Coordinates of C-alpha atoms in Angstrom, one line a residue:
Chain A
M22 CA 132.6 14.8 99.7
D23 CA 136.3 15.6 99.0
A24 CA 138.7 17.0 101.5
S25 CA 138.7 20.6 100.3
V26 CA 134.9 20.9 100.3
K27 CA 134.8 19.4 103.8
Q28 CA 137.4 21.8 105.0
M29 CA 135.3 24.7 103.6
S30 CA 132.1 23.6 105.2
E31 CA 133.8 23.1 108.6
S32 CA 135.2 26.6 108.5
L33 CA 131.7 28.0 107.6
D34 CA 129.8 29.6 110.4
A35 CA 126.3 28.2 111.1
L36 CA 124.9 31.7 111.2
T37 CA 126.3 35.1 110.1
V38 CA 124.3 38.2 110.7
R39 CA 125.9 41.3 109.2
D40 CA 124.8 44.9 109.8
V41 CA 121.1 44.1 110.0
S42 CA 118.7 47.0 110.8
H43 CA 115.0 46.7 110.8
R44 CA 112.2 49.2 111.6
F45 CA 108.5 49.0 112.0
G46 CA 107.2 52.5 111.2
S47 CA 109.1 54.8 113.5
M48 CA 110.2 52.0 115.8
Q49 CA 113.8 50.9 115.3
A50 CA 113.6 47.3 116.3
L51 CA 117.1 46.3 115.2
D52 CA 119.9 48.7 114.8
D53 CA 123.0 47.6 112.9
V54 CA 123.1 44.1 114.4
S55 CA 126.0 41.8 113.7
L56 CA 126.7 38.4 115.2
T57 CA 128.0 34.9 114.3
V58 CA 127.1 31.5 115.5
P59 CA 129.9 29.0 114.9
T60 CA 129.1 25.4 114.0
G61 CA 129.4 23.0 116.9
G62 CA 129.0 25.9 119.4
F63 CA 126.4 27.1 121.8
T64 CA 125.7 30.8 121.5
V65 CA 123.4 32.6 123.9
L66 CA 121.5 35.6 122.8
L67 CA 120.9 37.5 126.0
G68 CA 118.3 40.3 126.1
L69 CA 115.3 41.5 128.0
N70 CA 111.8 41.3 126.6
G71 CA 111.5 43.8 123.8
A72 CA 115.3 43.8 123.1
G73 CA 114.6 42.7 119.5
K74 CA 115.1 39.0 119.9
S75 CA 111.9 38.0 118.3
T76 CA 112.3 40.5 115.4
L77 CA 115.7 39.0 114.8
F78 CA 114.2 35.5 114.8
A79 CA 111.5 36.6 112.4
L80 CA 114.2 37.9 110.0
I81 CA 116.3 34.7 110.3
T82 CA 113.2 32.5 109.6
R83 CA 112.2 34.9 106.8
L84 CA 108.8 35.7 108.1
Y85 CA 109.6 39.0 106.5
D86 CA 112.8 40.3 104.8
N87 CA 115.4 42.4 106.5
T88 CA 115.5 45.9 105.1
S89 CA 119.3 46.2 105.3
G90 CA 122.3 44.0 106.0
T91 CA 122.6 40.2 105.3
I92 CA 121.8 37.0 107.1
D93 CA 123.6 33.8 106.0
I94 CA 122.8 30.3 107.2
L95 CA 125.8 28.0 106.5
G96 CA 126.8 30.5 103.8
K97 CA 123.4 30.7 102.2
D98 CA 121.8 34.2 102.1
V99 CA 118.3 34.1 103.5
R100 CA 117.0 36.7 101.1
R101 CA 118.8 35.5 97.9
Q102 CA 118.6 31.7 98.4
P103 CA 115.7 31.3 100.8
S104 CA 115.1 27.6 100.0
A105 CA 118.7 26.6 100.6
A106 CA 118.9 28.7 103.7
L107 CA 115.7 27.4 105.3
Q108 CA 116.7 23.9 104.4
R109 CA 119.6 24.2 106.8
L110 CA 117.7 25.8 109.6
G111 CA 115.8 24.3 112.5
V112 CA 113.6 26.5 114.7
V113 CA 111.9 26.2 118.1
F114 CA 109.5 29.1 118.4
Q115 CA 108.6 30.7 121.7
A116 CA 104.9 29.8 121.2
R117 CA 103.7 26.2 121.2
T118 CA 103.3 25.1 117.6
L119 CA 102.3 21.4 117.9
D120 CA 98.8 20.2 117.0
A121 CA 97.3 19.1 120.3
D122 CA 94.9 16.6 118.9
L123 CA 97.5 14.8 116.8
S124 CA 100.0 12.2 118.0
L125 CA 103.7 12.9 118.5
L126 CA 104.4 10.8 115.4
Q127 CA 101.8 12.6 113.3
N128 CA 103.2 16.0 114.3
L129 CA 106.7 15.0 113.4
T130 CA 105.8 13.3 110.1
Y131 CA 103.9 16.5 109.1
H132 CA 107.0 18.5 109.7
A133 CA 109.2 16.1 107.8
A134 CA 106.7 16.4 104.9
L135 CA 107.2 20.2 105.0
H136 CA 110.8 19.4 104.2
G137 CA 109.9 17.2 101.3
L138 CA 110.6 13.8 103.0
G139 CA 108.6 10.8 101.9
P140 CA 106.5 8.8 104.4
G141 CA 109.0 6.0 105.0
E142 CA 112.0 8.2 105.6
S143 CA 109.8 10.6 107.7
K144 CA 108.8 7.9 110.0
R145 CA 112.3 6.5 110.3
R146 CA 113.7 9.9 111.3
A147 CA 110.7 10.7 113.6
V148 CA 111.3 7.5 115.6
A149 CA 115.0 8.4 115.9
A150 CA 114.3 12.0 116.9
L151 CA 111.8 10.9 119.6
E152 CA 114.4 8.5 121.0
L153 CA 116.9 11.3 121.0
V154 CA 114.7 13.4 123.3
G155 CA 113.7 10.4 125.4
L156 CA 110.0 10.2 124.3
G157 CA 110.3 7.1 122.0
E158 CA 107.8 5.2 124.1
R159 CA 105.1 7.8 123.6
A160 CA 105.1 8.1 119.9
N161 CA 101.4 7.4 119.4
E162 CA 100.0 9.5 122.2
K163 CA 98.4 12.8 121.6
I164 CA 100.3 16.0 122.3
R165 CA 97.4 17.0 124.6
H166 CA 98.6 14.4 127.2
L167 CA 102.1 15.7 127.4
S168 CA 103.5 18.2 130.0
G169 CA 104.9 21.5 128.9
G170 CA 108.5 20.3 129.1
Q171 CA 107.7 17.1 127.2
A172 CA 106.0 19.1 124.4
R173 CA 109.1 21.3 124.2
R174 CA 111.3 18.2 123.8
V175 CA 109.0 17.1 120.9
E176 CA 109.5 20.4 119.3
I177 CA 113.3 19.9 119.6
A178 CA 112.9 16.5 118.1
R179 CA 110.8 18.0 115.3
C180 CA 113.4 20.6 114.3
M181 CA 116.1 17.9 114.0
L182 CA 114.2 15.9 111.4
H183 CA 115.6 17.7 108.3
R184 CA 119.1 17.6 109.7
P185 CA 119.7 21.3 110.1
G186 CA 123.2 22.7 110.6
L187 CA 121.8 25.6 112.6
L188 CA 119.3 25.5 115.4
I189 CA 117.7 28.6 116.8
L190 CA 115.5 28.6 119.9
D191 CA 113.4 31.6 121.0
E192 CA 113.2 31.5 124.8
P193 CA 112.5 27.7 124.8
T194 CA 112.3 27.3 128.5
V195 CA 109.7 30.0 129.3
G196 CA 107.0 28.6 131.5
L197 CA 108.8 25.3 132.3
D198 CA 109.5 24.0 135.8
I199 CA 113.2 23.6 136.8
G200 CA 113.4 19.9 136.0
S201 CA 112.0 20.3 132.5
R202 CA 114.2 23.4 131.9
E203 CA 117.3 21.4 132.8
S204 CA 116.4 18.5 130.6
V205 CA 115.6 20.8 127.6
I206 CA 118.9 22.6 128.0
S207 CA 120.9 19.4 128.4
I208 CA 119.3 17.9 125.3
V209 CA 120.3 20.9 123.2
R210 CA 123.8 21.0 124.6
E211 CA 124.1 17.3 123.8
L212 CA 123.1 18.0 120.2
V213 CA 125.9 20.6 119.9
A214 CA 128.4 18.1 121.2
T215 CA 127.3 15.0 119.3
H216 CA 125.9 16.4 116.1
G217 CA 128.1 19.4 115.6
I218 CA 125.2 21.8 115.2
G219 CA 125.5 25.5 115.8
V220 CA 122.9 26.7 118.3
L221 CA 121.5 30.2 118.9
W222 CA 119.7 30.2 122.2
A223 CA 117.7 33.3 123.0
T224 CA 116.9 33.9 126.7
H225 CA 116.7 36.4 129.4
L226 CA 117.6 33.9 132.1
I227 CA 121.2 34.2 133.1
D228 CA 121.5 30.9 134.9
E229 CA 121.1 29.1 131.6
I230 CA 124.5 30.4 130.5
E231 CA 127.7 28.3 130.9
N232 CA 131.2 29.5 131.1
T233 CA 132.2 27.9 127.8
D234 CA 129.3 29.5 125.8
R235 CA 129.6 32.4 123.4
I236 CA 127.4 35.2 124.4
V237 CA 125.7 38.1 122.5
V238 CA 124.1 40.9 124.5
L239 CA 121.2 42.5 122.7
H240 CA 119.6 45.6 124.2
K241 CA 117.0 47.9 122.6
G242 CA 117.9 46.6 119.2
K243 CA 121.7 47.0 119.6
V244 CA 124.4 44.5 120.1
L245 CA 126.3 45.7 123.2
F246 CA 128.7 42.8 123.5
S247 CA 129.6 39.7 121.5
G248 CA 132.3 37.2 122.6
T249 CA 133.0 34.7 125.4
V250 CA 131.6 34.6 128.8
P251 CA 134.9 35.5 130.6
G252 CA 135.4 38.2 128.0
L253 CA 132.0 39.7 128.9
R254 CA 132.9 39.8 132.6
E255 CA 136.3 41.4 131.7
H256 CA 134.7 43.8 129.3
A257 CA 132.3 45.1 131.9
G258 CA 134.7 44.8 134.8
A259 CA 132.2 42.7 136.7
D260 CA 132.4 39.4 138.7
S261 CA 129.3 37.7 137.3
V262 CA 127.3 37.7 134.1
S263 CA 124.3 39.3 135.7
E264 CA 126.4 42.2 137.0
A265 CA 128.1 42.5 133.7
F266 CA 124.7 42.6 131.9
R267 CA 123.4 45.2 134.3
A268 CA 126.5 47.3 133.9
L269 CA 126.3 47.2 130.1
T270 CA 122.6 47.9 129.8
G271 CA 122.1 50.1 132.8
T272 CA 119.2 48.0 134.0
T273 CA 118.4 47.3 137.6
Q274 CA 118.2 43.9 139.4
A275 CA 114.4 44.1 139.3
E276 CA 114.2 44.4 135.5
L277 CA 116.4 41.3 135.1
A278 CA 114.4 38.2 135.8
Chain B
M11 CA 117.8 2.4 118.9
S12 CA 121.4 3.0 119.8
V13 CA 122.8 6.5 120.4
E14 CA 125.1 6.0 117.3
A15 CA 122.1 5.0 115.1
I16 CA 120.2 8.1 116.2
A17 CA 123.1 10.3 115.6
E18 CA 123.6 8.7 112.2
T19 CA 120.0 9.2 111.2
L20 CA 119.9 12.9 112.2
K21 CA 123.4 14.0 111.5
P22 CA 123.6 17.3 109.6
P23 CA 125.7 17.5 106.4
N24 CA 128.2 19.8 107.9
A25 CA 129.1 17.2 110.6
P26 CA 131.9 14.8 109.7
G27 CA 130.6 12.2 107.3
G28 CA 127.3 14.0 106.9
R29 CA 125.4 13.8 103.5
A30 CA 125.1 17.0 101.5
Y31 CA 121.9 18.9 101.2
R32 CA 120.0 18.3 98.0
R33 CA 117.7 20.5 96.0
H34 CA 114.1 19.6 96.2
G35 CA 112.8 17.5 93.3
L36 CA 109.3 17.0 92.1
L37 CA 108.7 14.2 94.5
A38 CA 109.7 16.4 97.4
Y39 CA 107.0 18.9 96.3
F40 CA 104.5 16.1 96.2
N41 CA 105.5 14.9 99.7
C42 CA 105.1 18.4 101.1
F43 CA 101.7 18.9 99.4
R44 CA 100.5 15.6 100.7
G45 CA 101.7 16.4 104.2
I46 CA 99.9 19.7 104.3
V47 CA 96.6 18.3 103.0
W48 CA 96.8 15.2 105.3
R49 CA 97.3 17.4 108.3
E50 CA 94.2 19.5 107.5
V51 CA 92.1 16.3 107.1
L52 CA 93.5 14.7 110.3
R53 CA 92.8 17.8 112.3
F54 CA 89.3 18.1 111.0
L55 CA 88.5 14.4 111.8
H56 CA 89.9 14.8 115.3
Q57 CA 87.6 17.8 116.0
R58 CA 84.4 15.9 116.2
E59 CA 82.4 19.0 117.2
R60 CA 83.5 20.9 114.2
F61 CA 82.5 18.0 111.9
L62 CA 79.1 17.7 113.6
S63 CA 78.3 21.4 113.6
A64 CA 79.5 21.7 110.0
L65 CA 77.0 19.0 109.1
V66 CA 74.1 20.1 111.3
R67 CA 74.1 23.7 110.1
P68 CA 73.1 23.0 106.4
L69 CA 70.8 20.1 107.5
V70 CA 68.9 22.5 109.8
W71 CA 68.4 24.8 106.9
L72 CA 67.3 22.0 104.7
F73 CA 65.0 20.2 107.0
I74 CA 63.4 23.1 108.9
F75 CA 63.9 26.4 107.0
A76 CA 63.3 24.9 103.6
A77 CA 60.4 22.9 104.7
G78 CA 58.7 26.0 106.1
F79 CA 59.6 28.2 103.2
R80 CA 58.3 25.7 100.7
Q81 CA 54.8 27.1 100.7
V82 CA 55.9 30.7 100.7
L83 CA 58.1 30.7 97.7
G84 CA 57.1 29.1 94.4
I85 CA 60.0 28.6 92.1
S86 CA 59.1 29.0 88.4
I87 CA 61.0 27.1 85.7
I88 CA 64.4 28.7 85.4
P89 CA 67.5 27.1 84.1
P90 CA 69.0 24.7 84.9
Y91 CA 65.7 23.2 86.1
Q92 CA 63.4 21.5 83.5
T93 CA 60.3 21.5 85.6
Y94 CA 58.9 23.2 88.7
V95 CA 61.1 22.2 91.6
L96 CA 60.5 22.1 95.3
Y97 CA 62.2 24.8 97.4
E98 CA 64.4 22.1 99.0
T99 CA 65.8 21.3 95.6
Y100 CA 66.4 24.9 94.8
V101 CA 68.1 25.7 98.1
T102 CA 70.5 22.6 98.1
P103 CA 73.2 24.2 95.9
G104 CA 73.0 27.3 98.1
L105 CA 73.6 25.1 101.1
L106 CA 76.6 23.5 99.5
G107 CA 77.9 27.0 99.0
M108 CA 77.2 27.7 102.6
I109 CA 79.3 24.7 103.7
L110 CA 82.2 26.0 101.5
L111 CA 81.7 29.5 102.9
F112 CA 81.8 28.5 106.6
N113 CA 84.6 26.1 106.0
A114 CA 86.7 28.8 104.3
M115 CA 86.0 31.3 107.0
Q116 CA 86.8 28.9 109.7
S117 CA 90.1 28.0 108.2
S118 CA 90.8 31.7 107.7
L119 CA 90.3 32.2 111.3
S120 CA 92.4 29.3 112.2
M121 CA 95.1 30.8 110.1
V122 CA 94.9 34.1 112.0
Y123 CA 95.0 32.0 115.2
D124 CA 97.8 29.9 113.7
R125 CA 99.8 33.0 112.9
E126 CA 99.6 34.1 116.4
T127 CA 100.4 30.8 118.0
G128 CA 103.1 30.0 115.5
A129 CA 101.7 27.1 113.5
M130 CA 101.6 29.3 110.5
R131 CA 105.2 30.2 111.1
T132 CA 106.1 26.5 111.2
L133 CA 104.5 26.2 107.8
L134 CA 106.3 29.3 106.5
V135 CA 109.8 28.2 107.5
S136 CA 109.4 25.2 105.2
P137 CA 112.0 25.7 102.4
F138 CA 109.4 25.4 99.6
P139 CA 108.2 28.6 97.9
R140 CA 105.4 30.5 99.7
W141 CA 102.9 30.4 96.8
F142 CA 103.2 26.6 96.9
L143 CA 102.8 26.3 100.7
L144 CA 99.7 28.6 100.6
S145 CA 98.1 26.9 97.6
S146 CA 98.7 23.5 99.3
K147 CA 97.0 24.8 102.4
L148 CA 94.1 26.0 100.4
L149 CA 93.7 22.6 98.8
G150 CA 93.8 21.1 102.2
G151 CA 90.9 23.2 103.2
V152 CA 89.0 22.2 100.0
A153 CA 89.7 18.5 100.9
V154 CA 88.0 19.1 104.2
A155 CA 85.1 20.8 102.6
L156 CA 84.6 17.9 100.2
L157 CA 84.2 15.5 103.1
Q158 CA 81.4 17.8 104.4
V159 CA 79.8 18.3 101.0
Y160 CA 79.5 14.6 100.2
T161 CA 78.3 13.7 103.6
F162 CA 75.6 16.3 103.3
L163 CA 74.6 15.1 99.8
F164 CA 74.5 11.6 101.1
I165 CA 72.0 12.6 103.8
A166 CA 70.0 14.8 101.4
Y167 CA 69.6 11.8 99.1
F168 CA 67.3 10.2 101.6
W169 CA 65.3 13.5 101.6
E170 CA 64.9 12.8 97.9
I171 CA 67.1 15.6 96.9
E172 CA 69.2 14.2 94.0
P173 CA 70.2 15.2 90.5
D174 CA 67.6 13.7 88.2
W175 CA 68.9 14.4 84.7
P176 CA 69.5 11.6 82.2
A177 CA 72.5 9.4 82.5
L178 CA 75.9 11.0 81.8
Q179 CA 77.4 9.2 78.9
I180 CA 81.1 9.1 78.3
G181 CA 81.9 7.4 75.1
V182 CA 80.9 7.3 71.4
G183 CA 77.7 6.6 69.6
Q184 CA 74.1 7.2 70.6
G185 CA 71.0 5.2 71.6
D186 CA 71.5 1.5 71.1
D187 CA 74.9 2.0 69.4
F188 CA 76.3 3.8 72.4
F189 CA 79.7 2.5 73.5
G190 CA 81.3 3.7 76.6
I191 CA 80.5 4.3 80.3
S192 CA 77.0 5.5 81.2
I193 CA 76.7 7.0 84.7
P194 CA 73.1 7.0 85.9
P195 CA 71.5 9.6 88.2
P196 CA 72.2 10.5 91.0
F197 CA 75.9 9.7 90.5
N198 CA 76.2 11.7 87.4
G199 CA 75.4 14.9 89.3
Y200 CA 77.6 14.0 92.2
I201 CA 80.5 13.7 89.7
T202 CA 79.8 16.8 87.6
V203 CA 79.4 18.9 90.7
L204 CA 82.9 18.0 91.9
P205 CA 84.9 20.5 89.8
A206 CA 82.5 23.3 90.6
I207 CA 82.8 22.5 94.4
V208 CA 86.6 22.5 94.1
M209 CA 86.7 25.8 92.2
S210 CA 84.3 27.6 94.4
G211 CA 86.0 26.2 97.5
L212 CA 89.3 27.4 96.3
M213 CA 87.9 30.8 95.5
L214 CA 86.3 31.3 98.9
G215 CA 89.4 29.8 100.6
A216 CA 91.6 32.3 98.8
L217 CA 89.4 35.1 99.9
A218 CA 89.6 33.8 103.5
L219 CA 93.4 33.5 103.2
F220 CA 93.7 37.1 102.0
M221 CA 91.5 38.1 104.9
S222 CA 93.7 36.3 107.3
S223 CA 96.6 38.3 106.3
V224 CA 94.7 41.5 106.6
I225 CA 93.0 40.8 109.9
R226 CA 95.6 41.7 112.5
Q227 CA 94.1 40.1 115.5
L228 CA 91.7 37.3 116.1
E229 CA 88.6 38.8 117.6
N230 CA 85.9 36.2 117.4
F231 CA 83.9 34.2 115.0
A232 CA 80.8 36.4 115.6
G233 CA 82.4 39.3 113.9
V234 CA 83.2 37.3 110.8
M235 CA 79.7 35.9 110.8
N236 CA 78.1 39.4 110.9
F237 CA 80.4 41.2 108.5
V238 CA 81.3 38.5 106.0
I239 CA 79.3 35.3 106.1
F240 CA 75.8 36.6 106.6
P241 CA 76.0 39.5 104.0
M242 CA 77.6 37.1 101.5
F243 CA 75.1 34.4 102.1
F244 CA 71.9 36.4 102.2
A245 CA 72.8 38.8 99.4
S246 CA 73.2 36.0 96.9
S247 CA 71.1 33.5 94.9
A248 CA 71.6 30.8 97.5
L249 CA 68.1 31.2 99.1
Y250 CA 66.1 32.9 96.4
P251 CA 66.5 33.3 92.7
L252 CA 67.8 36.6 91.5
W253 CA 64.7 37.5 89.5
K254 CA 62.7 37.4 92.7
I255 CA 65.0 39.8 94.4
R256 CA 64.8 42.1 91.4
E257 CA 61.1 42.3 91.9
S258 CA 61.5 43.7 95.4
S259 CA 64.6 45.7 95.1
P260 CA 66.7 46.5 91.9
L261 CA 69.5 47.7 94.0
L262 CA 69.7 44.6 96.0
Y263 CA 69.7 42.7 92.8
E264 CA 72.7 44.6 91.6
I265 CA 74.5 43.9 94.9
C266 CA 73.7 40.2 94.7
W267 CA 74.9 40.1 91.1
F268 CA 78.3 41.5 92.1
N269 CA 78.6 39.1 95.0
P270 CA 81.2 36.4 94.0
F271 CA 79.3 34.0 96.2
T272 CA 76.2 34.2 93.9
H273 CA 78.4 33.0 91.1
A274 CA 79.9 30.2 93.2
V275 CA 76.3 29.0 94.0
E276 CA 75.2 29.2 90.4
L277 CA 78.3 27.4 89.2
I278 CA 77.4 24.6 91.6
R279 CA 73.7 24.7 90.7
F280 CA 74.3 24.2 87.0
A281 CA 77.1 21.7 87.5
F282 CA 74.7 19.6 89.7
Y283 CA 72.6 19.2 86.6
G284 CA 75.6 18.6 84.3
Q285 CA 75.6 22.0 82.8
L286 CA 78.2 24.8 82.7
N287 CA 77.2 28.3 83.6
V288 CA 79.8 30.2 81.6
T289 CA 79.3 33.6 83.3
A290 CA 79.6 32.0 86.8
F291 CA 82.6 30.0 85.7
L292 CA 84.5 33.1 84.5
V293 CA 83.6 35.1 87.6
V294 CA 84.6 32.4 90.0
L295 CA 87.8 31.8 88.1
G296 CA 88.6 35.6 88.0
C297 CA 87.9 36.0 91.7
L298 CA 90.1 32.9 92.5
V299 CA 93.0 34.3 90.6
F300 CA 92.6 37.8 92.1
F301 CA 92.2 36.7 95.7
L302 CA 94.9 34.1 95.5
G303 CA 97.3 36.6 94.0
A304 CA 96.4 39.1 96.7
A305 CA 97.0 36.5 99.5
I306 CA 100.3 35.5 98.0
F307 CA 101.3 39.1 97.8
A308 CA 100.2 39.7 101.4
Y309 CA 102.3 36.8 102.6
N310 CA 105.3 37.7 100.5
P311 CA 108.2 38.4 103.0
S312 CA 109.5 41.6 101.3
K313 CA 106.4 43.2 99.9
G314 CA 103.7 41.7 102.1
L315 CA 101.5 43.2 104.7
I316 CA 103.1 41.2 107.5
A317 CA 106.4 43.0 107.0
R318 CA 104.8 46.4 106.7
R319 CA 102.6 46.1 109.8
G320 CA 105.2 44.7 112.0
G321 CA 105.7 41.2 113.3
P322 CA 105.4 39.6 116.7
R323 CA 106.0 41.5 119.9
G324 CA 109.3 41.2 121.7

């Protein structure tokens, strides 16, 4: 790759969402949403259940098309160049999506095949990806025998197989105990640091946010804030992220888990 | 494996020194197709209960129902049969159809379930075109059905149900001058029935795929049994020849005739005896094209039913 192209790809954001609105019947799920996820950065999408996070994820993964606005993954429009866009995207869905009766390796090689990789290359990458999440020893065990946190780590390994430049995770720590949560978060943060991936991490758990993260607050389909964590506190005139979030959205402590 | 080696293996192209993304070539399509079919087969083989019940169901019909019915229903000579046949022989193509029907509906339900749990979404975020992904998934279902069909035929062989038409000859010349391959019965029928099974399986699978996009929520298998499988199976030529039905009810005869499953069964029945039923072939082909088109439309991200009816909650 020559220098100018490299320069360009480095300056490219991993994800750009511009003026996206989406409605189901009379329900406005997303209202003029814009946000960016830079490469090599960890961006938190903070919102309560029903804020529109899952609709946004469905649009980014092209389960259905956005009715207005554009979504670019590393500069590829999801609607106009779906193949190129999806090739650059790794997803961890909120629901468990592994085949319980198949082994870790079989689950991973299936996914690699979905991205057009041959058997040899699939296996090579699957082994590396399992090492990456610390499950290299258990490659031939069935998913059924894993804990919830381990299964999540397999899903993270899986979405790395096709070398995505953008990783989106939809509440990946829901239902995990504290130890598993921490290991899942630290693995993903490590990926940002070592692989230069852009991450969009949807959550409603404020303690998952670090001071250096970028943050996007989504509430009832609208982006209320987008920027740095200190910027959010300043913007809301609050001392902590949870106070800032409550001030912005007008929610009470009880609504915020 | 060292940390550096792992990072090197999984480094995205936009990272320093990463390799650029490439367009998918023909080989990539083949890899994807093989991956999808292989997963279907692996999953089926791991679900031993499903395999067993898929096998026991038609065998119960063959060994018990058909044996009891044998004295009640006399089958006269109708094509493709050359002589009077036992009821067991008549019902076998119908039971092959039954295997395909159950398999298709089960995979349709698993797709509704998949869509809710997210396995379908994992499939749909693959960068390959949707029509290709859905067609591959259908062929995966047919591969699973083929395993069931041939296991059933193997067992039925010991019940003396086998194709008994003269050897299939592929080659030139006749009689003593014949030069080529001669496939003796029963293998000739097992081979000629294959394309009919694949086509019928695809047609029923496409119908099920379309249903999976229309059914919003997974209720239970009983509903599908009552409203889809039983009507389709009983109002068809699977268990009794259509002329028999006509004698008792002309209306029912019409219904049976317009049932695509009837034509799937007839296509299989004739193919089992090395013959092509042109009407059945055209109807099955037409239905396959129609249902597959409808399913691909329904799963299309911008036009499809998923978009119109709203996606997941949250």
